[in-house]
mmCIF file of N, CA, C and O in Angstrom:
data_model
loop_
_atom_site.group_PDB
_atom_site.id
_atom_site.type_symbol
_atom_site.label_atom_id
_atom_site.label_comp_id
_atom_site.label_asym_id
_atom_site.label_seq_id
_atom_site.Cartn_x
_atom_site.Cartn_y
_atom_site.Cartn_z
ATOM 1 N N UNK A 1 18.894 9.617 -3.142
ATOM 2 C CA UNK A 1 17.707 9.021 -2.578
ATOM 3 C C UNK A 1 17.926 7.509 -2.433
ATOM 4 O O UNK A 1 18.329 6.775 -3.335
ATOM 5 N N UNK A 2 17.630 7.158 -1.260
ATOM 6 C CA UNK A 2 17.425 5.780 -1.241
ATOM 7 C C UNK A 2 16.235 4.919 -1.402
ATOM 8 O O UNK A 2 15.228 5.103 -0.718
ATOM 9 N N UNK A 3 16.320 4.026 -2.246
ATOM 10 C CA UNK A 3 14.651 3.308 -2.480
ATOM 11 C C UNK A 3 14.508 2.734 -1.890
ATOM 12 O O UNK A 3 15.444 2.230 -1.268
ATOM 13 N N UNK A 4 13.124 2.377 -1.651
ATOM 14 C CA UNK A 4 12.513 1.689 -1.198
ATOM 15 C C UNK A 4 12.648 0.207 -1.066
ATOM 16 O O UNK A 4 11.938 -0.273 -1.950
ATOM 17 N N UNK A 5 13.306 -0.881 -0.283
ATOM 18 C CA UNK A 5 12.662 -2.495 -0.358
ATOM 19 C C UNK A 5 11.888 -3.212 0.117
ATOM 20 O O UNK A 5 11.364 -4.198 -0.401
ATOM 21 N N UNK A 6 11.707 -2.682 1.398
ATOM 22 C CA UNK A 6 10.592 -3.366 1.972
ATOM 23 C C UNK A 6 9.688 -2.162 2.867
ATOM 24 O O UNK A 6 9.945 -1.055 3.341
ATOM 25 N N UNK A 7 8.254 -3.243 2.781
ATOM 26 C CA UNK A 7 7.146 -2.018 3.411
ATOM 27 C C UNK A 7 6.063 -3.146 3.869
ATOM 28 O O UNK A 7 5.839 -4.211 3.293
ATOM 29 N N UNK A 8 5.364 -2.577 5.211
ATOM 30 C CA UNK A 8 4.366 -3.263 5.169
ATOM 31 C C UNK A 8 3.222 -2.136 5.542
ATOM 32 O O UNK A 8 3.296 -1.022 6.062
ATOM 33 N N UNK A 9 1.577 -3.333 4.783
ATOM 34 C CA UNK A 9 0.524 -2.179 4.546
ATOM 35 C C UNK A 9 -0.441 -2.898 5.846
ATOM 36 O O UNK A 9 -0.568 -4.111 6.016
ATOM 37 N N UNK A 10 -0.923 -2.064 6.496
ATOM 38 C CA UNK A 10 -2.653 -2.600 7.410
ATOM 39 C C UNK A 10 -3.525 -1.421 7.600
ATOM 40 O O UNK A 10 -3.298 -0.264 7.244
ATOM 41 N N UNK A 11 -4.909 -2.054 8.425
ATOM 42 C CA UNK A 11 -5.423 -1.575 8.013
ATOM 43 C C UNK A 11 -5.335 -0.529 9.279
ATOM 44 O O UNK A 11 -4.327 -0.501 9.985
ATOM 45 N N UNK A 12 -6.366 0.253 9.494
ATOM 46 C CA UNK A 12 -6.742 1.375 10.192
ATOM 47 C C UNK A 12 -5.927 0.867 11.912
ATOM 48 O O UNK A 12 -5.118 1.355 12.701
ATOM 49 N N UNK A 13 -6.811 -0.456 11.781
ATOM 50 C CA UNK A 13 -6.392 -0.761 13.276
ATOM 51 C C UNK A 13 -5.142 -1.625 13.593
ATOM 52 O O UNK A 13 -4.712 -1.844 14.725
ATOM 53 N N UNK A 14 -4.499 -2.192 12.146
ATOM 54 C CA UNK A 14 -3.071 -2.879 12.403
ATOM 55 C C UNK A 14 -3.298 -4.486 12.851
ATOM 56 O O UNK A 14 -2.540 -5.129 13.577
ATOM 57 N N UNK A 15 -4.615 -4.994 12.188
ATOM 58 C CA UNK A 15 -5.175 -6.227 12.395
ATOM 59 C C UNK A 15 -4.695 -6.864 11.558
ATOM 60 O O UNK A 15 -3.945 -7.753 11.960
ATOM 61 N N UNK A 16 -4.891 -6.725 9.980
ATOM 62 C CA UNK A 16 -4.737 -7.208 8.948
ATOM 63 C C UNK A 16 -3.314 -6.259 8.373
ATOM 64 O O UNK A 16 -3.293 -5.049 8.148
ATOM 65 N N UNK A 17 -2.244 -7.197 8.242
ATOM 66 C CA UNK A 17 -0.918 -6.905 7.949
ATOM 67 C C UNK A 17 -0.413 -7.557 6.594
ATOM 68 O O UNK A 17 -0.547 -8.776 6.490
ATOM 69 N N UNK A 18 0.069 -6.956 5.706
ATOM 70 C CA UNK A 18 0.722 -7.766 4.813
ATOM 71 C C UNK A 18 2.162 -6.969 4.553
ATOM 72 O O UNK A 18 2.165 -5.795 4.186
ATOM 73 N N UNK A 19 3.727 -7.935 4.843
ATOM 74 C CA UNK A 19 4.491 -7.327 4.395
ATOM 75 C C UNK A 19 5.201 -7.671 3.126
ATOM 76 O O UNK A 19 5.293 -8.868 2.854
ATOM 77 N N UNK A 20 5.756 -6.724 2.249
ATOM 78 C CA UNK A 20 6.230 -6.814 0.946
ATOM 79 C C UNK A 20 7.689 -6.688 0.680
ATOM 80 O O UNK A 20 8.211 -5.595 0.895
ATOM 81 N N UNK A 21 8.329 -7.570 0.287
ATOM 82 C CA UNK A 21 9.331 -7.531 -0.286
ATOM 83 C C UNK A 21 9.966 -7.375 -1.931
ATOM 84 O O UNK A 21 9.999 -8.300 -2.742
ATOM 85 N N UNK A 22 10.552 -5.666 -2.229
ATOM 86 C CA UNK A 22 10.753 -5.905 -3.452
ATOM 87 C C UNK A 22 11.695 -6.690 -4.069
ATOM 88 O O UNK A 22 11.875 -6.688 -5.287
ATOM 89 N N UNK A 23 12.330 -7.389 -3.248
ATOM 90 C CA UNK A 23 13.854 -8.274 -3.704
ATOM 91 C C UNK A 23 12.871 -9.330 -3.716
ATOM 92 O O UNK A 23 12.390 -9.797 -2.684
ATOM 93 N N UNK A 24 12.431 -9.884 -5.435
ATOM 94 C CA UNK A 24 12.215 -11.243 -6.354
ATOM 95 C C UNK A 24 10.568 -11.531 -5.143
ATOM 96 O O UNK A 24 10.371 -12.722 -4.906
ATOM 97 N N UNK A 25 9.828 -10.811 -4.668
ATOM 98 C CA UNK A 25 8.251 -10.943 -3.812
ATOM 99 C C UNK A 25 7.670 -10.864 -5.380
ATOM 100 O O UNK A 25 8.253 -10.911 -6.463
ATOM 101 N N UNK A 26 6.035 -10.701 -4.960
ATOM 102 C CA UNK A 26 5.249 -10.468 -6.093
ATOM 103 C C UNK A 26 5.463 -9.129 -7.007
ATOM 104 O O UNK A 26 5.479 -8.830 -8.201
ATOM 105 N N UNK A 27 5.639 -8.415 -5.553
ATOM 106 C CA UNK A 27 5.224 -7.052 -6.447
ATOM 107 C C UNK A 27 6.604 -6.634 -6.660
ATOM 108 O O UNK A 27 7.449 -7.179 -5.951
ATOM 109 N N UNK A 28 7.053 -5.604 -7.669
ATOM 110 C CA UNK A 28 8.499 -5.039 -8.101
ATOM 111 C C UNK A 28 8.290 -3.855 -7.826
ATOM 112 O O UNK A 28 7.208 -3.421 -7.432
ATOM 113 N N UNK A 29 9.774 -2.897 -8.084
ATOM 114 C CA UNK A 29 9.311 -1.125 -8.046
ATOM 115 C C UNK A 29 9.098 -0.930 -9.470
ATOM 116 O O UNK A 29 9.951 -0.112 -9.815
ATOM 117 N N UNK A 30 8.589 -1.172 -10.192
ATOM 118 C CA UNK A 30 7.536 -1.061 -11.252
ATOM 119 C C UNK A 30 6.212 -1.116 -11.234
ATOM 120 O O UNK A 30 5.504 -0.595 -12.095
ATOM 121 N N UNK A 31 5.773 -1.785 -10.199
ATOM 122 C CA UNK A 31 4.348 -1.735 -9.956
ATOM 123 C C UNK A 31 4.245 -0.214 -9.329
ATOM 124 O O UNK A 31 5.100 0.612 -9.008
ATOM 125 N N UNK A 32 2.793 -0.225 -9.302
ATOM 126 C CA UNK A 32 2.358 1.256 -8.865
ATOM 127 C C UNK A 32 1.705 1.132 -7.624
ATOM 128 O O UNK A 32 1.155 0.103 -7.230
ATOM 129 N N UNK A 33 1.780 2.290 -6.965
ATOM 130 C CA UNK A 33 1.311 2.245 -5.484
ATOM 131 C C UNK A 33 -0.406 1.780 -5.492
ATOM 132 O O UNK A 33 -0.761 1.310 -4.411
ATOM 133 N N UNK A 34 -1.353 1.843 -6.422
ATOM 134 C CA UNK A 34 -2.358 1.356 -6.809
ATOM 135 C C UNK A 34 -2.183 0.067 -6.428
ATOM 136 O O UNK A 34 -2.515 -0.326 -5.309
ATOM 137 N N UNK A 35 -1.549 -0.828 -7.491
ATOM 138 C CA UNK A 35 -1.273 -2.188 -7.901
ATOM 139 C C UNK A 35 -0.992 -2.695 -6.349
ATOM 140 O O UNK A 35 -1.591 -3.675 -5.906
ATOM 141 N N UNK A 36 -0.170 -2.057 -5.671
ATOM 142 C CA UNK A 36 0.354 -2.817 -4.233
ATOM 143 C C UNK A 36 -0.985 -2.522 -3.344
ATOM 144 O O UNK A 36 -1.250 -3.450 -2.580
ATOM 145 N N UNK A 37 -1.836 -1.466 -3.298
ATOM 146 C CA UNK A 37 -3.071 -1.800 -2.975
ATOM 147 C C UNK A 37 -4.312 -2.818 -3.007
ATOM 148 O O UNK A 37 -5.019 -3.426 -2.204
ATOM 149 N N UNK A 38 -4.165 -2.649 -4.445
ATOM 150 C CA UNK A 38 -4.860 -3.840 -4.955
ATOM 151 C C UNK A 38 -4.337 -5.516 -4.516
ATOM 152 O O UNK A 38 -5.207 -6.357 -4.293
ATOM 153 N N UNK A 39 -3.019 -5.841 -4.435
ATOM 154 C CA UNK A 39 -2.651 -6.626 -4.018
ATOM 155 C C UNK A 39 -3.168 -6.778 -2.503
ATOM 156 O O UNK A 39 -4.123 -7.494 -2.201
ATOM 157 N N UNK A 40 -2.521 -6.118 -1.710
ATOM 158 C CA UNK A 40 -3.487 -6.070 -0.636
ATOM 159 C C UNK A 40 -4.550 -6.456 -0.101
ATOM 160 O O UNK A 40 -4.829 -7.104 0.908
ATOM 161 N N UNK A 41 -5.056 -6.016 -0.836
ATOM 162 C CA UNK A 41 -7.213 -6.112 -0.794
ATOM 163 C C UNK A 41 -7.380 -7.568 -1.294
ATOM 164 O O UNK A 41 -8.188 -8.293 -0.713
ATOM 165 N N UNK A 42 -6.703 -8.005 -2.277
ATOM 166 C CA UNK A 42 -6.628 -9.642 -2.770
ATOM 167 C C UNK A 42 -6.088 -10.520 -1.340
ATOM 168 O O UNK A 42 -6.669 -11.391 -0.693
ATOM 169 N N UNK A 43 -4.774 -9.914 -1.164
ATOM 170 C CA UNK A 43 -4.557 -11.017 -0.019
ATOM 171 C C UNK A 43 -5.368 -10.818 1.353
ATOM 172 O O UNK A 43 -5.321 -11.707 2.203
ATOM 173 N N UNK A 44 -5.977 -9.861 1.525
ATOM 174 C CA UNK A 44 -6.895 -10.164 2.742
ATOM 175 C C UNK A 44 -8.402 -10.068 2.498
ATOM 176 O O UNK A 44 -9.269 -9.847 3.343
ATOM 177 N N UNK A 45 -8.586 -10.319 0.908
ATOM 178 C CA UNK A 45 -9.875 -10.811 1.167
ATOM 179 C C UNK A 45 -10.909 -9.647 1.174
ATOM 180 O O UNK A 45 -12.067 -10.030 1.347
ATOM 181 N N UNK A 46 -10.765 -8.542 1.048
ATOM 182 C CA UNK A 46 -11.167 -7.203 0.998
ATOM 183 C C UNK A 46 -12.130 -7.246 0.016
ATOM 184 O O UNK A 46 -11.838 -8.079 -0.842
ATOM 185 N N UNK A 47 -13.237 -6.628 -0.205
ATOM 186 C CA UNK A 47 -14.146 -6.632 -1.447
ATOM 187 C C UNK A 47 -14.083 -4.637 -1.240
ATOM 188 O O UNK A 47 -14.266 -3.898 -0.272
ATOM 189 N N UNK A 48 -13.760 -4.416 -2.576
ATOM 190 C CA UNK A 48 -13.773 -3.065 -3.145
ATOM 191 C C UNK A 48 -14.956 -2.285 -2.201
ATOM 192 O O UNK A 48 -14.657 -1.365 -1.439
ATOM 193 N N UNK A 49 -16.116 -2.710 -2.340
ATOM 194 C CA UNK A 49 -17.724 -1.827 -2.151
ATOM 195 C C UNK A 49 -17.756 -1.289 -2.555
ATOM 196 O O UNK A 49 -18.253 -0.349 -1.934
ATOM 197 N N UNK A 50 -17.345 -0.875 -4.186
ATOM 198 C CA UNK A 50 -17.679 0.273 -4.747
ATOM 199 C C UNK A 50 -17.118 1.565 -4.633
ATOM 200 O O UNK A 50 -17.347 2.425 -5.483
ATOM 201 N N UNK A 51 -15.942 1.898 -3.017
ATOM 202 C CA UNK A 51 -15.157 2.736 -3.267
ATOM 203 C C UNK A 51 -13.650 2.272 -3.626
ATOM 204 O O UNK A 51 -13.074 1.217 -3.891
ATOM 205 N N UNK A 52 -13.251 3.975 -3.455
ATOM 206 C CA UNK A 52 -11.888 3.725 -3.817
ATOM 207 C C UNK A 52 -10.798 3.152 -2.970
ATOM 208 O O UNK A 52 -11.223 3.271 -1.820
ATOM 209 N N UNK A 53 -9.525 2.549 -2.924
ATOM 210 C CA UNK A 53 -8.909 2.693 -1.895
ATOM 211 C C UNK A 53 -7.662 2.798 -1.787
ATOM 212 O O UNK A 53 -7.079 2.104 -2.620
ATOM 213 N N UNK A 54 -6.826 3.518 -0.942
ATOM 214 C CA UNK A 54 -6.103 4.474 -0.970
ATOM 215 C C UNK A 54 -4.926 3.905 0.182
ATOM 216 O O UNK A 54 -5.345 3.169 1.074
ATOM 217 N N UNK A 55 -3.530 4.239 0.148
ATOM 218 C CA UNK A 55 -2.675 4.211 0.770
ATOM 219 C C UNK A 55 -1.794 5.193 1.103
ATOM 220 O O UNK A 55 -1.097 5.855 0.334
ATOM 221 N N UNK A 56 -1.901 5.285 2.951
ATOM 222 C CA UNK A 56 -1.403 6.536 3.787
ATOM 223 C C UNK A 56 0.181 6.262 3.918
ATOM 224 O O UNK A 56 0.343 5.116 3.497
ATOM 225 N N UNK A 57 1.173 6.693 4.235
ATOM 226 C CA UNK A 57 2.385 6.717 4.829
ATOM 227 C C UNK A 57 2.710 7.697 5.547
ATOM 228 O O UNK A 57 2.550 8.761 4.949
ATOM 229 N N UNK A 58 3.274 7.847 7.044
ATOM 230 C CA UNK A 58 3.308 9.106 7.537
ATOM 231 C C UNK A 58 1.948 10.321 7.582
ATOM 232 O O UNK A 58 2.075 11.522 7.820
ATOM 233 N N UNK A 59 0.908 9.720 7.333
ATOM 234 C CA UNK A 59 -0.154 10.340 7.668
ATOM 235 C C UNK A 59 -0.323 11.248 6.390
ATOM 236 O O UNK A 59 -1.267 12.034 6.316
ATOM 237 N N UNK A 60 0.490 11.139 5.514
ATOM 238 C CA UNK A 60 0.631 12.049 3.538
ATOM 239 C C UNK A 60 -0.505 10.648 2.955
ATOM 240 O O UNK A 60 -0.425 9.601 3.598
ATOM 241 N N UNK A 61 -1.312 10.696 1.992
ATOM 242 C CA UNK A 61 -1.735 9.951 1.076
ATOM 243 C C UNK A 61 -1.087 9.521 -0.502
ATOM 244 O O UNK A 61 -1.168 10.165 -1.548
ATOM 245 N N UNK A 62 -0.563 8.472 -0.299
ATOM 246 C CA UNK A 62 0.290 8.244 -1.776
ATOM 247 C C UNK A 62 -0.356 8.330 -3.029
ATOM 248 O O UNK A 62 -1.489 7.975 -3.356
ATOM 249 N N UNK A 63 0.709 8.955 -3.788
ATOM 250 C CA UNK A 63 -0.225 8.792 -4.814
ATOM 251 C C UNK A 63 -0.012 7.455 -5.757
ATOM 252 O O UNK A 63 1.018 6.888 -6.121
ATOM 253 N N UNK A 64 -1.480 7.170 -6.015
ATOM 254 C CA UNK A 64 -1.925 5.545 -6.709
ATOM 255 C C UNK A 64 -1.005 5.195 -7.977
ATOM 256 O O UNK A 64 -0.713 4.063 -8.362
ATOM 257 N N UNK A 65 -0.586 6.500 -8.578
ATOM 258 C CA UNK A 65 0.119 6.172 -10.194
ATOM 259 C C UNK A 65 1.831 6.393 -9.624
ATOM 260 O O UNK A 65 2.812 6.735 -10.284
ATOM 261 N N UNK A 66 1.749 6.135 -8.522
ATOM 262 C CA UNK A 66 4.026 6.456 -8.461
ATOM 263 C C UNK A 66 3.921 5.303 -8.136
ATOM 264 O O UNK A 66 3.148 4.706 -7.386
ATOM 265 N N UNK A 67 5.162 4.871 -9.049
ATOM 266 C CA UNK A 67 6.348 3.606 -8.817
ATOM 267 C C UNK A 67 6.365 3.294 -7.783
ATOM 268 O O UNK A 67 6.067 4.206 -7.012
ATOM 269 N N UNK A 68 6.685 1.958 -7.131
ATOM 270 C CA UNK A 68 6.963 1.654 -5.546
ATOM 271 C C UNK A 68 8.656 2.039 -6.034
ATOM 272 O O UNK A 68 9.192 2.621 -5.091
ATOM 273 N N UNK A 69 9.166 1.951 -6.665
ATOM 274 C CA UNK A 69 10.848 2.103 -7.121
ATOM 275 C C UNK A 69 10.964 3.588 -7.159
ATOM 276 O O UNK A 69 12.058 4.054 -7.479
ATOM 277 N N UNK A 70 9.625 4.682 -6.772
ATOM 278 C CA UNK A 70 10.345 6.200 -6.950
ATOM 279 C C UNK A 70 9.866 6.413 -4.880
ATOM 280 O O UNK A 70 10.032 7.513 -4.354
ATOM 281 N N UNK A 71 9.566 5.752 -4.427
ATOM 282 C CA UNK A 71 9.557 6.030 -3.211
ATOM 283 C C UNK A 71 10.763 5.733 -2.351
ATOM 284 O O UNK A 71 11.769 5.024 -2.380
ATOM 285 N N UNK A 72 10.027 6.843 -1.377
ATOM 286 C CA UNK A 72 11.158 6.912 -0.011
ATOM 287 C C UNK A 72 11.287 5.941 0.732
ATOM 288 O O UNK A 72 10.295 5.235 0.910
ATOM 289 N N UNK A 73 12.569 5.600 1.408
ATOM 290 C CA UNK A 73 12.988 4.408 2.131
ATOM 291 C C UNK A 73 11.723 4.907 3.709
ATOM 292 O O UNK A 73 11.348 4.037 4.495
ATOM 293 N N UNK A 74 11.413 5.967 3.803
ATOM 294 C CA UNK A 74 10.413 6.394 4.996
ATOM 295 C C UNK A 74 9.813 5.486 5.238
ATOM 296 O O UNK A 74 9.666 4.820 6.263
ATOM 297 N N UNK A 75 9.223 5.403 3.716
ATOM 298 C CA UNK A 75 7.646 5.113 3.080
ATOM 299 C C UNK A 75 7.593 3.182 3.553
ATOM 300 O O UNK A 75 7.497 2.407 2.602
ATOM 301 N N UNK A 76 7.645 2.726 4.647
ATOM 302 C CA UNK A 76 7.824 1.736 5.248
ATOM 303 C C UNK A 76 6.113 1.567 5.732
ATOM 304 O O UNK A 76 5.520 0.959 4.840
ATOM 305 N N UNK A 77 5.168 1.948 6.913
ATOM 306 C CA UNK A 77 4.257 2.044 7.004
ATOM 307 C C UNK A 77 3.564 2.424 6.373
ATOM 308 O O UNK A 77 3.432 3.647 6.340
ATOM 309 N N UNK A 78 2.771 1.605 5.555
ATOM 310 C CA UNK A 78 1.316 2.039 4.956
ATOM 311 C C UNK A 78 0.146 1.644 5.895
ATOM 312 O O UNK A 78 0.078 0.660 6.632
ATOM 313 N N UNK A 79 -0.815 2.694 5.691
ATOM 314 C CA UNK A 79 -2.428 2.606 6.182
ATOM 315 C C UNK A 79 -3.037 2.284 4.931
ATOM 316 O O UNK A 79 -2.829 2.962 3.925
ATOM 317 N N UNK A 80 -3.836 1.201 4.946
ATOM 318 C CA UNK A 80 -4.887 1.282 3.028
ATOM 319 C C UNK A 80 -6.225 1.050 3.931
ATOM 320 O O UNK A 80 -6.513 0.304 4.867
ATOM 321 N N UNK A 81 -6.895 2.057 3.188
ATOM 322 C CA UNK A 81 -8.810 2.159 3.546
ATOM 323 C C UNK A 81 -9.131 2.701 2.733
ATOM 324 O O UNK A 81 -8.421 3.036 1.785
ATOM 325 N N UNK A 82 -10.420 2.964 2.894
ATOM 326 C CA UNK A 82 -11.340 3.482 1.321
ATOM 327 C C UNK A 82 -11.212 4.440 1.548
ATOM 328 O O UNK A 82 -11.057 4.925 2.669
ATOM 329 N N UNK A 83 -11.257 5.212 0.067
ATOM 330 C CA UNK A 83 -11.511 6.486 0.702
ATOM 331 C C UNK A 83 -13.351 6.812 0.861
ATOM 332 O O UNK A 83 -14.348 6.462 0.230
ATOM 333 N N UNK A 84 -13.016 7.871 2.355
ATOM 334 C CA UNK A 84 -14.659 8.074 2.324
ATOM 335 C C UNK A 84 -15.090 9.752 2.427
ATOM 336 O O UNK A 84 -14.425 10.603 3.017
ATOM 337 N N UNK A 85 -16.115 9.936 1.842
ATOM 338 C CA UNK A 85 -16.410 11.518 1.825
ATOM 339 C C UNK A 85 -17.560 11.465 2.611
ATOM 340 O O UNK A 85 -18.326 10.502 2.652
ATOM 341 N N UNK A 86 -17.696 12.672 3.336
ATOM 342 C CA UNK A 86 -18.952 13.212 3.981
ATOM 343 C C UNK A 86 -20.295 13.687 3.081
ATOM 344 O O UNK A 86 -20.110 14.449 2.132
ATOM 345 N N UNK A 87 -21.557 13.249 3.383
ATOM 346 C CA UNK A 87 -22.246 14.157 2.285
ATOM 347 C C UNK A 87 -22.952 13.353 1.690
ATOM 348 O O UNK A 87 -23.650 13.725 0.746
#
């Protein structure tokens, strides 16, 4: 497997971009796909609202507790939005 070094996350419409570098950037592949969310939402200023929010790759939803260091070199495009339920 090859890991992951660089990725960038936006949002739905590809307005708001942030790209990440794991060679010596903020975040490491020790952080969790959460944490690089959260980063995210800090650098553009994002306020939570009370939901959750979540990061797509390839149209799969990552999961929040894996390593950025156990992901796929794919895993280049992220989508992050809240998640939202019907109802």
């Amino acid at each position: 497997m090859v890991a992951l070094n660089r990725f960038t996350m936006s949002d739905l419409a590809r307005q708001k971009r942030v790209e990440v570098d794991l060679d010596g950037g903020v975040l490491s592949r020790a952080h969790s796909v959460a944490q690089a969310v959260e980063h995210y939402r800090d650098r553009m200023q994002i306020r939570d609202a009370g939901l959750r929010w979540t990061a797509f790759s390839r149209g799969v939803m990552l999961d929040g507790k894996r390593r950025l260091g156990e992901l796929e070199v794919t895993d280049t495009e992220w989508t992050v939005m809240p998640e939202v339920s019907a109802g």
